[in-house]
Amino acid sequence: MLDLLRTRRSIRKFQDQPLEKEKVEILKEAVLRSPSSRNVKPWHFIFVDDRELLLKLASSKRHGAEFLEGAPLGIVVLGDENQTDVWVEDCSIATFTAHLTAHSLGLGSCWIQIRNRDHSDYDSAEEYIQDLLAIPDHMRVESIIAIGYPGEEKEGVALEEIDFSRVSLNTFR
Ligand SMILES: Cc1cc2nc3c(=O)[nH]c(=O)nc-3n(C[C@H](O)[C@H](O)[C@H](O)COP(=O)(O)O)c2cc1C
């Protein structure tokens, strides 16, 4: 686990190589094993491997989602706001679980923020995706995680660069 944390980076370039079915199944299992408040599991995950849909999702917001076009898989993470008031937290943990599991499988991935982001002057990224993927209003769109074999190499952050001043003992200062 520590090794995964030390070597994990966000990967935004991907090889033109499909994912093995077994790896996709492990990703499904991993997100569904995420912890959730009161064990409500308020989520739904849409695994998107359709090239046309991935292309459309890549333009779901103005910046920061373009690289989804080159990924063989995008996982759209949804939370049911009718089931819990902490769907954001639950879905965030699930998104990070997918990110870390992808890394453990030798895959690269990157979180794409959707909640609170605009698609255009007229609609939000969330509304655009709900419309595109036939998602009901109460299933809120938290994020998309782009996943594929890495097409770029990134070093893990060196220990010397870790800002330990952000942690204190007993009181803030
Ligand atoms: C909540 C959250 C939202 C993010 N949204 C985006 C995004 O929309 N697009 C993107 O390219 N990266 C996004 N990222 C990735 C961050 O930019 C990245 O984690 C950060 O720059 C640190 O780099 P590293 O993950 O390689 O350590 C997001 C990360 C988090 C945790």
Coordinates of N, CA and C and ligand atoms in Angstrom, one line a residue:
M1 N 0.8 -1.2 0.0 CA 0.0 0.0 0.0 C 0.9 1.3 0.0
L2 N 1.9 1.3 0.9 CA 2.7 2.4 0.9 C 3.5 2.7 -0.4
D3 N 3.9 1.6 -1.0 CA 4.5 1.7 -2.3 C 3.6 2.2 -3.4
L4 N 2.3 1.8 -3.3 CA 1.4 2.4 -4.3 C 1.2 3.9 -4.1
L5 N 1.1 4.3 -2.8 CA 1.0 5.7 -2.5 C 2.2 6.5 -2.9
R6 N 3.3 5.9 -2.8 CA 4.6 6.6 -3.1 C 4.8 6.7 -4.6
T7 N 4.2 5.9 -5.4 CA 4.5 5.9 -6.8 C 3.2 6.4 -7.6
R8 N 2.1 6.6 -7.0 CA 0.9 7.0 -7.7 C 1.0 8.4 -8.2
R9 N 0.6 8.6 -9.5 CA 0.5 9.9 -10.1 C -0.8 10.0 -10.9
S10 N -1.2 11.2 -11.3 CA -2.3 11.3 -12.3 C -1.8 11.1 -13.7
I11 N -2.3 10.2 -14.4 CA -1.9 9.9 -15.8 C -3.0 10.4 -16.8
R12 N -2.5 11.2 -17.7 CA -3.5 11.8 -18.7 C -3.2 11.4 -20.1
K13 N -2.2 10.6 -20.3 CA -1.9 10.1 -21.7 C -2.0 8.6 -21.6
F14 N -2.6 8.0 -22.6 CA -2.8 6.6 -22.6 C -2.4 5.9 -23.9
Q15 N -1.9 4.6 -23.7 CA -1.6 3.8 -24.9 C -2.9 3.4 -25.6
D16 N -2.8 3.2 -26.9 CA -3.9 2.7 -27.7 C -4.1 1.2 -27.5
Q17 N -4.4 0.8 -26.3 CA -4.4 -0.6 -26.0 C -5.7 -0.9 -25.1
P18 N -6.5 -1.9 -25.5 CA -7.7 -2.1 -24.7 C -7.3 -2.7 -23.3
L19 N -8.2 -2.6 -22.4 CA -8.0 -3.2 -21.1 C -8.5 -4.7 -21.1
E20 N -7.8 -5.5 -20.4 CA -8.2 -6.9 -20.3 C -9.5 -7.0 -19.5
K21 N -10.4 -7.9 -19.8 CA -11.7 -8.0 -19.2 C -11.5 -8.3 -17.6
E22 N -10.5 -9.1 -17.3 CA -10.2 -9.4 -15.9 C -9.9 -8.1 -15.1
K23 N -9.1 -7.2 -15.7 CA -8.8 -6.0 -15.0 C -10.0 -5.1 -14.8
V24 N -10.9 -5.1 -15.8 CA -12.1 -4.3 -15.7 C -13.0 -4.9 -14.6
E25 N -13.0 -6.2 -14.5 CA -13.9 -6.8 -13.4 C -13.3 -6.5 -12.1
I26 N -12.0 -6.4 -12.0 CA -11.4 -6.1 -10.7 C -11.7 -4.6 -10.3
L27 N -11.7 -3.7 -11.3 CA -12.1 -2.3 -11.0 C -13.5 -2.3 -10.5
K28 N -14.4 -3.1 -11.1 CA -15.8 -3.1 -10.7 C -15.9 -3.5 -9.2
E29 N -15.2 -4.6 -8.9 CA -15.2 -5.1 -7.5 C -14.6 -4.1 -6.6
A30 N -13.5 -3.4 -7.0 CA -12.9 -2.5 -6.1 C -13.8 -1.3 -5.7
V31 N -14.4 -0.7 -6.7 CA -15.3 0.5 -6.4 C -16.5 0.0 -5.5
L32 N -17.0 -1.2 -5.8 CA -18.1 -1.6 -5.0 C -17.7 -2.0 -3.6
R33 N -16.4 -2.2 -3.3 CA -15.9 -2.5 -2.0 C -15.6 -1.2 -1.2
S34 N -15.8 -0.1 -1.8 CA -15.5 1.2 -1.1 C -16.3 1.3 0.2
P35 N -15.8 1.9 1.2 CA -16.6 2.2 2.4 C -17.6 3.3 2.1
S36 N -18.7 3.3 2.8 CA -19.6 4.5 2.7 C -20.3 4.7 4.0
S37 N -20.7 6.0 4.2 CA -21.4 6.4 5.5 C -22.6 5.5 5.7
R38 N -22.7 5.0 6.9 CA -23.8 4.1 7.4 C -24.0 2.9 6.4
N39 N -23.0 2.7 5.6 CA -22.9 1.5 4.7 C -24.1 1.6 3.7
V40 N -24.5 2.9 3.3 CA -25.7 3.1 2.5 C -25.3 2.7 1.0
K41 N -24.1 2.9 0.6 CA -23.7 2.6 -0.8 C -24.6 3.3 -1.8
P42 N -24.6 4.6 -1.8 CA -25.6 5.4 -2.5 C -25.2 5.5 -4.0
W43 N -24.3 4.7 -4.5 CA -23.6 5.0 -5.8 C -24.1 4.2 -6.9
H44 N -23.7 4.6 -8.1 CA -23.9 3.8 -9.3 C -22.7 4.2 -10.2
F45 N -22.1 3.2 -10.9 CA -20.9 3.4 -11.7 C -21.2 3.1 -13.1
I46 N -21.0 4.0 -14.0 CA -21.2 3.7 -15.4 C -19.9 3.5 -16.1
F47 N -19.6 2.3 -16.5 CA -18.3 2.0 -17.2 C -18.5 2.3 -18.6
V48 N -17.8 3.3 -19.2 CA -17.9 3.7 -20.5 C -16.7 3.3 -21.4
D49 N -16.9 2.4 -22.4 CA -15.8 2.0 -23.3 C -16.2 2.3 -24.7
D50 N -17.3 2.9 -24.9 CA -17.8 3.3 -26.3 C -17.0 4.5 -26.7
R51 N -16.3 4.4 -27.9 CA -15.4 5.5 -28.3 C -16.2 6.8 -28.5
E52 N -17.4 6.7 -29.1 CA -18.1 7.9 -29.4 C -18.6 8.6 -28.1
L53 N -19.0 7.8 -27.1 CA -19.4 8.4 -25.8 C -18.2 9.0 -25.1
L54 N -17.1 8.3 -25.1 CA -15.9 8.8 -24.5 C -15.5 10.2 -25.1
L55 N -15.6 10.3 -26.4 CA -15.3 11.6 -27.1 C -16.3 12.7 -26.6
K56 N -17.5 12.3 -26.4 CA -18.5 13.3 -26.0 C -18.3 13.7 -24.5
L57 N -17.9 12.7 -23.7 CA -17.6 13.0 -22.3 C -16.3 13.8 -22.2
A58 N -15.4 13.7 -23.1 CA -14.2 14.5 -23.1 C -14.5 16.0 -23.2
S59 N -15.7 16.3 -23.7 CA -16.0 17.7 -23.8 C -17.1 18.1 -22.8
S60 N -17.2 17.3 -21.7 CA -18.3 17.6 -20.8 C -18.0 18.9 -20.0
K61 N -16.8 19.3 -19.9 CA -16.5 20.6 -19.3 C -15.5 21.4 -20.1
R62 N -15.3 22.6 -19.8 CA -14.5 23.5 -20.7 C -13.0 23.0 -20.7
H63 N -12.4 22.7 -19.5 CA -11.0 22.3 -19.5 C -10.9 21.1 -18.5
G64 N -9.9 20.3 -18.8 CA -9.5 19.3 -17.8 C -10.2 17.9 -18.0
A65 N -10.9 17.7 -19.1 CA -11.4 16.4 -19.4 C -11.0 15.9 -20.8
E66 N -10.3 16.7 -21.6 CA -10.0 16.4 -23.0 C -9.3 15.0 -23.1
F67 N -8.5 14.7 -22.2 CA -7.7 13.5 -22.3 C -8.5 12.2 -22.3
L68 N -9.8 12.3 -21.9 CA -10.7 11.1 -21.8 C -10.8 10.6 -23.2
E69 N -10.6 11.4 -24.2 CA -10.8 11.0 -25.6 C -9.8 9.9 -26.0
G70 N -8.6 9.9 -25.3 CA -7.6 8.9 -25.6 C -7.6 7.7 -24.6
A71 N -8.6 7.6 -23.7 CA -8.6 6.6 -22.7 C -9.5 5.4 -23.2
P72 N -9.1 4.2 -22.9 CA -10.0 3.1 -23.3 C -11.2 2.9 -22.4
L73 N -11.1 3.5 -21.2 CA -12.2 3.4 -20.2 C -12.4 4.7 -19.4
G74 N -13.7 5.0 -19.2 CA -14.0 6.1 -18.3 C -15.1 5.5 -17.3
I75 N -14.9 5.8 -16.0 CA -15.9 5.3 -15.1 C -16.6 6.6 -14.6
V76 N -17.9 6.7 -14.8 CA -18.7 7.9 -14.4 C -19.2 7.5 -13.0
V77 N -18.9 8.3 -12.0 CA -19.3 8.0 -10.6 C -20.5 8.8 -10.2
L78 N -21.6 8.2 -9.9 CA -22.8 8.8 -9.5 C -23.2 8.6 -8.1
G79 N -23.8 9.6 -7.4 CA -24.3 9.4 -6.1 C -25.8 9.8 -6.0
D80 N -26.6 9.0 -5.2 CA -28.0 9.2 -5.1 C -28.2 10.2 -3.9
E81 N -28.6 11.5 -4.3 CA -28.8 12.5 -3.3 C -30.0 12.2 -2.4
N82 N -30.9 11.4 -2.9 CA -32.1 11.0 -2.1 C -31.8 10.0 -1.0
Q83 N -30.7 9.3 -1.1 CA -30.4 8.3 -0.2 C -29.5 8.8 1.0
T84 N -28.7 9.8 0.8 CA -27.8 10.3 1.8 C -27.4 11.7 1.6
D85 N -27.1 12.4 2.6 CA -26.6 13.8 2.5 C -25.0 13.8 2.3
V86 N -24.4 12.7 2.4 CA -22.9 12.6 2.2 C -22.5 11.8 1.0
W87 N -23.3 11.9 -0.1 CA -23.0 11.2 -1.3 C -21.7 11.7 -1.9
V88 N -21.4 13.0 -1.7 CA -20.1 13.5 -2.2 C -18.9 12.8 -1.6
E89 N -18.9 12.6 -0.3 CA -17.8 11.9 0.4 C -17.8 10.5 -0.1
D90 N -18.9 9.8 -0.1 CA -18.9 8.4 -0.5 C -18.4 8.2 -1.9
C91 N -18.8 9.1 -2.8 CA -18.4 9.0 -4.2 C -16.9 9.4 -4.4
S92 N -16.4 10.3 -3.5 CA -15.0 10.7 -3.6 C -14.1 9.5 -3.2
I93 N -14.5 8.8 -2.2 CA -13.8 7.6 -1.7 C -13.8 6.6 -2.8
A94 N -14.9 6.4 -3.5 CA -15.0 5.4 -4.5 C -14.1 5.8 -5.7
T95 N -14.1 7.1 -6.0 CA -13.3 7.5 -7.1 C -11.8 7.3 -6.8
F96 N -11.4 7.6 -5.6 CA -10.0 7.4 -5.3 C -9.7 5.9 -5.2
T97 N -10.6 5.1 -4.8 CA -10.4 3.6 -4.8 C -10.1 3.1 -6.2
A98 N -10.9 3.7 -7.2 CA -10.7 3.3 -8.6 C -9.3 3.7 -9.0
H99 N -8.9 4.9 -8.7 CA -7.6 5.5 -9.0 C -6.4 4.6 -8.5
L100 N -6.5 4.3 -7.2 CA -5.5 3.5 -6.6 C -5.5 2.0 -7.1
T101 N -6.6 1.5 -7.3 CA -6.7 0.1 -7.8 C -6.1 0.0 -9.2
A102 N -6.5 1.1 -10.1 CA -5.9 1.1 -11.4 C -4.4 1.1 -11.3
H103 N -3.8 1.9 -10.5 CA -2.4 1.9 -10.3 C -1.8 0.5 -9.9
S104 N -2.5 -0.1 -9.0 CA -2.1 -1.5 -8.6 C -2.1 -2.5 -9.7
L105 N -2.9 -2.2 -10.7 CA -3.0 -3.1 -11.9 C -2.1 -2.7 -13.0
G106 N -1.2 -1.8 -12.8 CA -0.3 -1.3 -13.8 C -1.0 -0.3 -14.8
L107 N -2.1 0.2 -14.4 CA -2.8 1.1 -15.3 C -2.6 2.6 -14.8
G108 N -2.8 3.5 -15.7 CA -2.8 4.9 -15.3 C -4.2 5.4 -15.2
S109 N -4.4 6.5 -14.4 CA -5.7 7.1 -14.3 C -5.7 8.5 -13.8
C110 N -6.8 9.2 -14.1 CA -6.9 10.6 -13.6 C -8.3 10.9 -13.3
W111 N -8.5 11.6 -12.1 CA -9.8 12.1 -11.7 C -10.2 13.2 -12.6
I112 N -11.5 13.2 -13.0 CA -12.0 14.4 -13.8 C -13.2 14.9 -12.9
Q113 N -13.0 16.1 -12.4 CA -14.1 16.7 -11.6 C -15.3 17.1 -12.4
I114 N -16.5 16.7 -12.0 CA -17.7 17.1 -12.8 C -18.6 17.9 -11.9
R115 N -18.8 17.5 -10.7 CA -19.7 18.3 -9.8 C -19.2 19.7 -9.7
N116 N -20.1 20.7 -9.8 CA -19.8 22.1 -9.7 C -19.0 22.7 -10.8
R117 N -19.0 22.0 -12.0 CA -18.3 22.5 -13.1 C -19.3 22.7 -14.3
D118 N -18.9 23.7 -15.1 CA -19.8 24.1 -16.2 C -19.4 23.4 -17.5
H119 N -20.4 23.0 -18.3 CA -20.2 22.6 -19.7 C -20.2 23.7 -20.6
S120 N -21.1 24.7 -20.4 CA -21.2 25.9 -21.2 C -21.8 27.0 -20.4
D121 N -22.1 28.1 -21.0 CA -22.8 29.2 -20.3 C -24.2 28.8 -19.9
Y122 N -24.7 27.8 -20.5 CA -26.1 27.4 -20.4 C -26.4 26.2 -19.5
D123 N -25.4 25.3 -19.5 CA -25.6 24.0 -18.7 C -24.4 23.6 -18.0
S124 N -24.6 22.8 -16.9 CA -23.5 22.3 -16.1 C -23.0 21.1 -16.8
A125 N -21.8 20.7 -16.3 CA -21.2 19.4 -16.8 C -22.0 18.3 -16.4
E126 N -22.6 18.4 -15.2 CA -23.5 17.4 -14.7 C -24.7 17.2 -15.6
E127 N -25.4 18.3 -15.9 CA -26.6 18.2 -16.8 C -26.3 17.6 -18.1
Y128 N -25.1 18.0 -18.7 CA -24.7 17.5 -20.0 C -24.5 16.0 -19.9
I129 N -23.9 15.5 -18.8 CA -23.7 14.0 -18.7 C -24.9 13.3 -18.4
Q130 N -25.8 13.9 -17.6 CA -27.1 13.2 -17.3 C -27.9 13.0 -18.5
D131 N -27.8 14.0 -19.4 CA -28.6 14.0 -20.6 C -27.9 12.9 -21.6
L132 N -26.6 13.0 -21.7 CA -25.9 12.1 -22.6 C -26.1 10.6 -22.2
L133 N -26.1 10.3 -20.9 CA -26.1 8.9 -20.5 C -27.4 8.4 -19.8
A134 N -28.5 9.2 -20.1 CA -29.8 8.9 -19.6 C -29.8 8.7 -18.0
I135 N -29.2 9.6 -17.3 CA -29.1 9.5 -15.9 C -30.2 10.3 -15.2
P136 N -31.0 9.7 -14.3 CA -32.1 10.5 -13.7 C -31.5 11.6 -12.8
D137 N -32.3 12.7 -12.6 CA -31.9 13.9 -11.9 C -31.3 13.6 -10.5
H138 N -31.9 12.7 -9.7 CA -31.5 12.5 -8.4 C -30.1 11.7 -8.3
M139 N -29.7 11.2 -9.4 CA -28.3 10.5 -9.4 C -27.3 11.6 -9.9
R140 N -26.6 12.1 -8.9 CA -25.7 13.3 -9.1 C -24.4 12.8 -9.7
V141 N -23.8 13.5 -10.5 CA -22.5 13.1 -11.2 C -21.4 13.8 -10.4
E142 N -20.6 12.9 -9.7 CA -19.5 13.4 -8.9 C -18.2 13.6 -9.8
S143 N -17.9 12.6 -10.6 CA -16.6 12.6 -11.3 C -16.6 11.6 -12.4
I144 N -15.5 11.6 -13.2 CA -15.3 10.6 -14.1 C -13.8 10.2 -13.9
I145 N -13.5 8.9 -13.9 CA -12.1 8.6 -13.8 C -11.7 7.9 -15.1
A146 N -10.7 8.5 -15.8 CA -10.1 8.0 -17.0 C -9.1 7.0 -16.7
I147 N -9.2 5.8 -17.4 CA -8.2 4.7 -17.1 C -7.7 4.1 -18.4
G148 N -6.4 3.8 -18.3 CA -5.8 3.1 -19.5 C -4.4 2.7 -19.2
Y149 N -3.7 2.0 -20.1 CA -2.3 1.8 -20.0 C -1.6 3.1 -20.1
P150 N -0.6 3.4 -19.2 CA 0.0 4.7 -19.3 C 0.8 5.0 -20.5
G151 N 0.5 6.2 -21.1 CA 1.3 6.7 -22.3 C 2.3 7.7 -21.9
E152 N 2.5 7.9 -20.6 CA 3.5 8.8 -20.1 C 4.0 8.3 -18.8
E153 N 5.3 8.6 -18.5 CA 5.9 8.1 -17.3 C 6.1 9.3 -16.3
K154 N 5.7 9.1 -15.1 CA 5.8 10.1 -14.1 C 6.4 9.5 -12.8
E155 N 7.4 10.2 -12.2 CA 8.0 9.8 -11.0 C 7.0 10.0 -9.8
G156 N 7.0 9.2 -8.8 CA 6.3 9.5 -7.6 C 6.9 10.7 -7.0
V157 N 6.1 11.4 -6.2 CA 6.6 12.6 -5.5 C 7.7 12.2 -4.5
A158 N 8.8 12.9 -4.5 CA 9.9 12.5 -3.6 C 9.6 12.9 -2.2
L159 N 10.1 12.1 -1.3 CA 9.9 12.3 0.2 C 10.2 13.8 0.6
E160 N 11.3 14.3 0.0 CA 11.8 15.7 0.3 C 10.7 16.7 -0.1
E161 N 9.9 16.4 -1.0 CA 8.9 17.4 -1.5 C 7.6 17.3 -0.7
I162 N 7.5 16.4 0.2 CA 6.3 16.2 1.0 C 6.2 17.3 2.1
D163 N 5.2 18.1 2.2 CA 5.1 19.2 3.1 C 4.5 18.8 4.5
F164 N 5.5 18.3 5.3 CA 5.1 17.8 6.6 C 4.6 18.9 7.6
S165 N 4.8 20.2 7.2 CA 4.2 21.3 8.0 C 2.7 21.3 8.0
R166 N 2.1 20.6 7.1 CA 0.7 20.5 7.0 C 0.1 19.6 8.0
V167 N 0.9 19.0 8.8 CA 0.4 18.1 9.9 C 0.9 18.7 11.2
S168 N 0.1 18.7 12.2 CA 0.5 19.2 13.5 C 0.1 18.2 14.6
L169 N 0.6 18.4 15.8 CA 0.3 17.5 16.9 C -0.5 18.2 17.9
N170 N -1.7 17.7 18.2 CA -2.6 18.1 19.3 C -3.3 19.4 19.0
T171 N -2.6 20.5 18.6 CA -3.3 21.7 18.2 C -2.9 22.2 16.8
F172 N -3.6 23.2 16.3 CA -3.3 23.6 14.9 C -1.9 24.1 14.8
R173 N -1.4 25.0 15.8 CA 0.0 25.5 15.7 C 0.8 24.9 16.8
Ligands
LIG1 C1 -11.0 16.3 -6.4 C2 -10.1 16.2 -7.6 C3 -10.5 16.7 -8.8 C4 -9.6 16.7 -9.9 N1 -10.0 17.1 -11.1 C5 -9.2 17.0 -12.1 C6 -9.7 17.4 -13.4 O1 -10.9 17.8 -13.6 N2 -8.8 17.3 -14.5 C7 -7.5 16.9 -14.3 O2 -6.8 16.8 -15.3 N3 -7.1 16.5 -13.1 C8 -7.9 16.5 -12.0 N4 -7.4 16.1 -10.8 C9 -6.0 15.6 -10.7 C10 -5.2 16.6 -9.9 O3 -4.9 17.7 -10.8 C11 -3.9 15.9 -9.4 O4 -4.2 14.9 -8.5 C12 -2.9 16.9 -8.8 O5 -2.4 17.8 -9.7 C13 -1.7 16.2 -8.2 O6 -1.0 15.4 -9.1 P1 -0.8 13.9 -8.9 O7 -2.2 13.2 -8.8 O8 0.0 13.4 -10.1 O9 0.0 13.7 -7.6 C14 -8.3 16.1 -9.7 C15 -7.9 15.6 -8.5 C16 -8.8 15.6 -7.4 C17 -8.4 15.0 -6.1

